[in-house]
Amino acid sequence: MLASPDLVRLFATGFFLFFGYLGAVTFLTLRLNEPPFALDSDTIGSISLLGLGAVMGAPISGRLTGRYGSLTVGVVGLSIVMGAIVCLALAESVMGISGGLFLIFLGTFVCQPAVFVRIAERVPSDRRGAASSLYLLTCLGAGSLASAALGPLWTAAGWTGVTTACLTAVAASLLLLVSDRAPRRTVVAQRA
C-alpha cells in the first residue's frame, strides 16, 4: 500500500491533519492555563467536553459524501479545521476558545470519513481493513509527533508559533487532498 502514490497522498493528508489538529488541542491546555485565561484543570476539562458534541460531524459527513462526493466533503472539513485554528489563535475569551475547540473537532470528524471513502475507492475489499488500520496508525503517529515536535516551538514562540505550525500542517493536508482528484478503483493489487 505504501508503494501506491494515491494511497500515500491520502495517508499524508491524514498525517498533516492530525499533526495540526492534535497539536493545537494538546497545547491549548497550556494556553488556557496561562494568562489571560489562567483556568484550572477542572475548567479546562469542562471546555474540552465540547469536542464530544462534534462527533455528530461523522454521520453528517457520511450523508454529505453520498450527495456531494468525498473530495468536496473532505475539503470542507479541512477548511473548518483551518478556520478553527485561526479562531483558537486569536481568541481572547472562553467563548472564543469554546467555539474554536468545537469547530476543530467538527472539522476533523467531517474530514475523516471522507478520506476513508477515498481510501476505500483505491483498495480491494479484502484489503480495506489493513488500509484503514495503516491510515489510523499514520494519524495517531502524527498526533504523537506533534506533541514532541511542537514542544520546543511552544518554548520559543508560544501559542502563536504553535498555531502557525498547526495551521501550516492542515494547509498541507488540504493541498494534498485537493491534488487527489482522480480516484482509481483498486490501485493496490490483490494478492494471488
PDB file of C-alpha atoms in Angstrom:
ATOM      1  CA  MET A   1       0.000   0.000   0.000  1.00  0.00           C
ATOM      2  CA  LEU A   2       2.875   2.357   0.703  1.00  0.00           C
ATOM      3  CA  ALA A   3       4.041   1.862  -2.891  1.00  0.00           C
ATOM      4  CA  SER A   4       0.843   3.454  -4.225  1.00  0.00           C
ATOM      5  CA  PRO A   5       1.233   7.244  -4.664  1.00  0.00           C
ATOM      6  CA  ASP A   6      -2.563   7.648  -4.429  1.00  0.00           C
ATOM      7  CA  LEU A   7      -2.696   5.955  -1.027  1.00  0.00           C
ATOM      8  CA  VAL A   8       0.459   7.652   0.257  1.00  0.00           C
ATOM      9  CA  ARG A   9      -1.110  11.023  -0.620  1.00  0.00           C
ATOM     10  CA  LEU A  10      -4.207  10.141   1.413  1.00  0.00           C
ATOM     11  CA  PHE A  11      -2.141   8.828   4.333  1.00  0.00           C
ATOM     12  CA  ALA A  12      -0.152  12.089   4.244  1.00  0.00           C
ATOM     13  CA  THR A  13      -3.441  14.015   4.208  1.00  0.00           C
ATOM     14  CA  GLY A  14      -4.383  12.320   7.479  1.00  0.00           C
ATOM     15  CA  PHE A  15      -0.889  12.762   8.876  1.00  0.00           C
ATOM     16  CA  PHE A  16      -0.879  16.529   8.415  1.00  0.00           C
ATOM     17  CA  LEU A  17      -4.497  16.889   9.553  1.00  0.00           C
ATOM     18  CA  PHE A  18      -3.760  15.107  12.813  1.00  0.00           C
ATOM     19  CA  PHE A  19      -0.465  16.920  13.307  1.00  0.00           C
ATOM     20  CA  GLY A  20      -2.356  20.209  13.183  1.00  0.00           C
ATOM     21  CA  TYR A  21      -5.494  19.078  14.999  1.00  0.00           C
ATOM     22  CA  LEU A  22      -3.894  17.194  17.891  1.00  0.00           C
ATOM     23  CA  GLY A  23      -1.011  19.651  18.090  1.00  0.00           C
ATOM     24  CA  ALA A  24      -3.391  22.553  18.607  1.00  0.00           C
ATOM     25  CA  VAL A  25      -5.620  20.671  21.050  1.00  0.00           C
ATOM     26  CA  THR A  26      -2.638  19.424  23.070  1.00  0.00           C
ATOM     27  CA  PHE A  27      -1.063  22.850  23.509  1.00  0.00           C
ATOM     28  CA  LEU A  28      -4.422  24.525  24.059  1.00  0.00           C
ATOM     29  CA  THR A  29      -4.338  23.141  27.597  1.00  0.00           C
ATOM     30  CA  LEU A  30      -1.101  25.030  28.256  1.00  0.00           C
ATOM     31  CA  ARG A  31      -2.549  28.161  26.648  1.00  0.00           C
ATOM     32  CA  LEU A  32      -5.652  28.053  28.843  1.00  0.00           C
ATOM     33  CA  ASN A  33      -3.548  27.568  31.958  1.00  0.00           C
ATOM     34  CA  GLU A  34      -1.664  30.818  31.301  1.00  0.00           C
ATOM     35  CA  PRO A  35      -2.882  34.433  31.370  1.00  0.00           C
ATOM     36  CA  PRO A  36      -5.168  35.905  30.192  1.00  0.00           C
ATOM     37  CA  PHE A  37      -7.234  32.764  30.828  1.00  0.00           C
ATOM     38  CA  ALA A  38      -5.460  31.247  33.869  1.00  0.00           C
ATOM     39  CA  LEU A  39      -8.016  28.426  34.043  1.00  0.00           C
ATOM     40  CA  ASP A  40      -7.718  25.483  36.414  1.00  0.00           C
ATOM     41  CA  SER A  41      -7.666  21.890  35.184  1.00  0.00           C
ATOM     42  CA  ASP A  42     -11.351  21.274  36.026  1.00  0.00           C
ATOM     43  CA  THR A  43     -12.467  24.205  33.891  1.00  0.00           C
ATOM     44  CA  ILE A  44     -10.143  23.218  31.035  1.00  0.00           C
ATOM     45  CA  GLY A  45     -11.559  19.683  31.189  1.00  0.00           C
ATOM     46  CA  SER A  46     -15.110  21.037  31.046  1.00  0.00           C
ATOM     47  CA  ILE A  47     -14.311  23.124  27.985  1.00  0.00           C
ATOM     48  CA  SER A  48     -12.732  20.076  26.337  1.00  0.00           C
ATOM     49  CA  LEU A  49     -16.046  18.214  26.637  1.00  0.00           C
ATOM     50  CA  LEU A  50     -17.304  20.384  23.787  1.00  0.00           C
ATOM     51  CA  GLY A  51     -15.418  18.069  21.470  1.00  0.00           C
ATOM     52  CA  LEU A  52     -17.887  15.275  22.217  1.00  0.00           C
ATOM     53  CA  GLY A  53     -20.703  17.254  20.636  1.00  0.00           C
ATOM     54  CA  ALA A  54     -18.714  17.497  17.426  1.00  0.00           C
ATOM     55  CA  VAL A  55     -18.872  13.710  16.968  1.00  0.00           C
ATOM     56  CA  MET A  56     -22.088  14.449  15.045  1.00  0.00           C
ATOM     57  CA  GLY A  57     -19.772  15.518  12.212  1.00  0.00           C
ATOM     58  CA  ALA A  58     -19.114  11.880  11.250  1.00  0.00           C
ATOM     59  CA  PRO A  59     -22.700  10.881  10.357  1.00  0.00           C
ATOM     60  CA  ILE A  60     -23.241  14.259   8.707  1.00  0.00           C
ATOM     61  CA  SER A  61     -20.092  13.648   6.672  1.00  0.00           C
ATOM     62  CA  GLY A  62     -21.397  10.263   5.553  1.00  0.00           C
ATOM     63  CA  ARG A  63     -24.634  11.755   4.269  1.00  0.00           C
ATOM     64  CA  LEU A  64     -22.900  14.675   2.588  1.00  0.00           C
ATOM     65  CA  THR A  65     -20.285  12.411   0.972  1.00  0.00           C
ATOM     66  CA  GLY A  66     -23.045  10.422  -0.726  1.00  0.00           C
ATOM     67  CA  ARG A  67     -24.536  13.635  -2.051  1.00  0.00           C
ATOM     68  CA  TYR A  68     -21.537  15.852  -2.866  1.00  0.00           C
ATOM     69  CA  GLY A  69     -18.599  13.451  -3.049  1.00  0.00           C
ATOM     70  CA  SER A  70     -15.738  12.655  -0.729  1.00  0.00           C
ATOM     71  CA  LEU A  71     -13.388  15.293  -2.130  1.00  0.00           C
ATOM     72  CA  THR A  72     -15.819  18.155  -1.511  1.00  0.00           C
ATOM     73  CA  VAL A  73     -16.678  16.967   1.995  1.00  0.00           C
ATOM     74  CA  GLY A  74     -13.021  16.437   2.870  1.00  0.00           C
ATOM     75  CA  VAL A  75     -12.131  19.931   1.659  1.00  0.00           C
ATOM     76  CA  VAL A  76     -14.980  21.432   3.690  1.00  0.00           C
ATOM     77  CA  GLY A  77     -13.834  19.531   6.797  1.00  0.00           C
ATOM     78  CA  LEU A  78     -10.244  20.706   6.401  1.00  0.00           C
ATOM     79  CA  SER A  79     -11.419  24.274   5.810  1.00  0.00           C
ATOM     80  CA  ILE A  80     -13.379  24.124   9.058  1.00  0.00           C
ATOM     81  CA  VAL A  81     -10.268  22.881  10.892  1.00  0.00           C
ATOM     82  CA  MET A  82      -8.197  25.741   9.446  1.00  0.00           C
ATOM     83  CA  GLY A  83     -10.833  28.282  10.481  1.00  0.00           C
ATOM     84  CA  ALA A  84     -10.946  26.727  13.932  1.00  0.00           C
ATOM     85  CA  ILE A  85      -7.190  27.033  14.394  1.00  0.00           C
ATOM     86  CA  VAL A  86      -7.363  30.701  13.411  1.00  0.00           C
ATOM     87  CA  CYS A  87     -10.223  31.167  15.887  1.00  0.00           C
ATOM     88  CA  LEU A  88      -8.209  29.461  18.643  1.00  0.00           C
ATOM     89  CA  ALA A  89      -5.126  31.516  17.793  1.00  0.00           C
ATOM     90  CA  LEU A  90      -6.986  34.817  18.050  1.00  0.00           C
ATOM     91  CA  ALA A  91      -9.453  34.001  20.845  1.00  0.00           C
ATOM     92  CA  GLU A  92      -9.291  36.206  23.887  1.00  0.00           C
ATOM     93  CA  SER A  93     -12.327  34.813  25.685  1.00  0.00           C
ATOM     94  CA  VAL A  94     -13.506  31.424  26.872  1.00  0.00           C
ATOM     95  CA  MET A  95     -16.404  31.701  24.398  1.00  0.00           C
ATOM     96  CA  GLY A  96     -13.954  32.197  21.520  1.00  0.00           C
ATOM     97  CA  ILE A  97     -11.880  29.221  22.685  1.00  0.00           C
ATOM     98  CA  SER A  98     -15.030  27.123  23.087  1.00  0.00           C
ATOM     99  CA  GLY A  99     -16.187  27.930  19.563  1.00  0.00           C
ATOM    100  CA  GLY A 100     -12.769  27.184  18.097  1.00  0.00           C
ATOM    101  CA  LEU A 101     -12.484  23.927  20.006  1.00  0.00           C
ATOM    102  CA  PHE A 102     -15.916  22.750  18.860  1.00  0.00           C
ATOM    103  CA  LEU A 103     -15.060  23.637  15.256  1.00  0.00           C
ATOM    104  CA  ILE A 104     -11.678  21.896  15.264  1.00  0.00           C
ATOM    105  CA  PHE A 105     -13.314  18.659  16.404  1.00  0.00           C
ATOM    106  CA  LEU A 106     -16.232  19.093  13.998  1.00  0.00           C
ATOM    107  CA  GLY A 107     -13.960  19.713  11.012  1.00  0.00           C
ATOM    108  CA  THR A 108     -11.843  16.675  11.855  1.00  0.00           C
ATOM    109  CA  PHE A 109     -14.913  14.450  12.235  1.00  0.00           C
ATOM    110  CA  VAL A 110     -16.265  15.732   8.915  1.00  0.00           C
ATOM    111  CA  CYS A 111     -12.974  15.158   7.085  1.00  0.00           C
ATOM    112  CA  GLN A 112     -12.062  11.711   8.412  1.00  0.00           C
ATOM    113  CA  PRO A 113     -14.937   9.678   6.910  1.00  0.00           C
ATOM    114  CA  ALA A 114     -14.453  11.400   3.552  1.00  0.00           C
ATOM    115  CA  VAL A 115     -10.774  10.408   3.478  1.00  0.00           C
ATOM    116  CA  PHE A 116     -11.713   6.843   4.470  1.00  0.00           C
ATOM    117  CA  VAL A 117     -14.084   6.731   1.493  1.00  0.00           C
ATOM    118  CA  ARG A 118     -11.291   7.883  -0.824  1.00  0.00           C
ATOM    119  CA  ILE A 119      -9.013   5.182   0.558  1.00  0.00           C
ATOM    120  CA  ALA A 120     -11.713   2.539   0.129  1.00  0.00           C
ATOM    121  CA  GLU A 121     -12.087   3.562  -3.530  1.00  0.00           C
ATOM    122  CA  ARG A 122      -8.470   2.575  -4.114  1.00  0.00           C
ATOM    123  CA  VAL A 123      -8.110  -0.803  -2.433  1.00  0.00           C
ATOM    124  CA  PRO A 124      -9.816  -4.152  -2.963  1.00  0.00           C
ATOM    125  CA  SER A 125     -12.452  -5.004  -0.370  1.00  0.00           C
ATOM    126  CA  ASP A 126     -10.239  -7.650   1.255  1.00  0.00           C
ATOM    127  CA  ARG A 127      -7.518  -5.023   1.916  1.00  0.00           C
ATOM    128  CA  ARG A 128      -9.726  -2.230   3.284  1.00  0.00           C
ATOM    129  CA  GLY A 129      -9.209  -3.223   6.910  1.00  0.00           C
ATOM    130  CA  ALA A 130      -5.441  -3.126   6.502  1.00  0.00           C
ATOM    131  CA  ALA A 131      -5.645   0.211   4.660  1.00  0.00           C
ATOM    132  CA  SER A 132      -7.872   1.678   7.358  1.00  0.00           C
ATOM    133  CA  SER A 133      -5.546   0.463  10.115  1.00  0.00           C
ATOM    134  CA  LEU A 134      -2.494   1.898   8.380  1.00  0.00           C
ATOM    135  CA  TYR A 135      -4.287   5.215   7.913  1.00  0.00           C
ATOM    136  CA  LEU A 136      -5.275   5.401  11.591  1.00  0.00           C
ATOM    137  CA  LEU A 137      -1.753   4.451  12.660  1.00  0.00           C
ATOM    138  CA  THR A 138      -0.419   7.276  10.480  1.00  0.00           C
ATOM    139  CA  CYS A 139      -2.873   9.753  12.020  1.00  0.00           C
ATOM    140  CA  LEU A 140      -2.161   8.765  15.609  1.00  0.00           C
ATOM    141  CA  GLY A 141       1.581   8.762  14.954  1.00  0.00           C
ATOM    142  CA  ALA A 142       1.245  12.312  13.650  1.00  0.00           C
ATOM    143  CA  GLY A 143      -0.521  13.367  16.839  1.00  0.00           C
ATOM    144  CA  SER A 144       2.290  11.924  18.942  1.00  0.00           C
ATOM    145  CA  LEU A 145       4.919  13.552  16.747  1.00  0.00           C
ATOM    146  CA  ALA A 146       3.113  16.900  17.016  1.00  0.00           C
ATOM    147  CA  SER A 147       3.267  16.787  20.807  1.00  0.00           C
ATOM    148  CA  ALA A 148       7.012  16.169  20.711  1.00  0.00           C
ATOM    149  CA  ALA A 149       7.897  18.483  17.821  1.00  0.00           C
ATOM    150  CA  LEU A 150       5.810  21.423  18.966  1.00  0.00           C
ATOM    151  CA  GLY A 151       7.255  21.461  22.494  1.00  0.00           C
ATOM    152  CA  PRO A 152      10.379  23.428  21.532  1.00  0.00           C
ATOM    153  CA  LEU A 153       8.251  25.710  19.369  1.00  0.00           C
ATOM    154  CA  TRP A 154       5.978  26.383  22.351  1.00  0.00           C
ATOM    155  CA  THR A 155       9.041  27.331  24.396  1.00  0.00           C
ATOM    156  CA  ALA A 156      10.467  29.576  21.671  1.00  0.00           C
ATOM    157  CA  ALA A 157       7.373  31.170  20.127  1.00  0.00           C
ATOM    158  CA  GLY A 158       4.441  30.340  22.409  1.00  0.00           C
ATOM    159  CA  TRP A 159       0.865  29.925  21.281  1.00  0.00           C
ATOM    160  CA  THR A 160       1.382  31.963  18.104  1.00  0.00           C
ATOM    161  CA  GLY A 161       4.200  29.672  16.981  1.00  0.00           C
ATOM    162  CA  VAL A 162       2.245  26.513  17.755  1.00  0.00           C
ATOM    163  CA  THR A 163      -0.942  27.638  15.993  1.00  0.00           C
ATOM    164  CA  THR A 164       1.045  28.842  12.973  1.00  0.00           C
ATOM    165  CA  ALA A 165       2.711  25.419  12.674  1.00  0.00           C
ATOM    166  CA  CYS A 166      -0.637  23.646  13.125  1.00  0.00           C
ATOM    167  CA  LEU A 167      -2.325  25.842  10.531  1.00  0.00           C
ATOM    168  CA  THR A 168       0.529  25.183   8.106  1.00  0.00           C
ATOM    169  CA  ALA A 169       0.191  21.416   8.634  1.00  0.00           C
ATOM    170  CA  VAL A 170      -3.561  21.485   7.950  1.00  0.00           C
ATOM    171  CA  ALA A 171      -2.978  23.668   4.873  1.00  0.00           C
ATOM    172  CA  ALA A 172      -0.550  20.982   3.621  1.00  0.00           C
ATOM    173  CA  SER A 173      -3.263  18.399   4.256  1.00  0.00           C
ATOM    174  CA  LEU A 174      -5.718  20.464   2.227  1.00  0.00           C
ATOM    175  CA  LEU A 175      -3.277  20.810  -0.673  1.00  0.00           C
ATOM    176  CA  LEU A 176      -2.638  17.063  -0.679  1.00  0.00           C
ATOM    177  CA  LEU A 177      -6.342  16.265  -0.670  1.00  0.00           C
ATOM    178  CA  VAL A 178      -7.139  18.744  -3.445  1.00  0.00           C
ATOM    179  CA  SER A 179      -4.386  17.179  -5.568  1.00  0.00           C
ATOM    180  CA  ASP A 180      -6.134  13.799  -5.200  1.00  0.00           C
ATOM    181  CA  ARG A 181      -8.708  14.377  -7.909  1.00  0.00           C
ATOM    182  CA  ALA A 182      -8.798  11.144  -9.876  1.00  0.00           C
ATOM    183  CA  PRO A 183      -9.918   8.191  -7.789  1.00  0.00           C
ATOM    184  CA  ARG A 184      -8.961   4.943  -9.394  1.00  0.00           C
ATOM    185  CA  ARG A 185     -10.601   1.764  -8.202  1.00  0.00           C
ATOM    186  CA  THR A 186      -8.295  -0.922  -6.853  1.00  0.00           C
ATOM    187  CA  VAL A 187      -4.839   0.517  -7.407  1.00  0.00           C
ATOM    188  CA  VAL A 188      -3.363  -1.861  -4.880  1.00  0.00           C
ATOM    189  CA  ALA A 189      -3.127  -5.288  -6.490  1.00  0.00           C
ATOM    190  CA  GLN A 190      -4.945  -8.164  -4.860  1.00  0.00           C
ATOM    191  CA  ARG A 191      -2.828 -10.973  -3.519  1.00  0.00           C
ATOM    192  CA  ALA A 192      -2.744 -14.054  -5.731  1.00  0.00           C
TER     193      ALA A 192
END
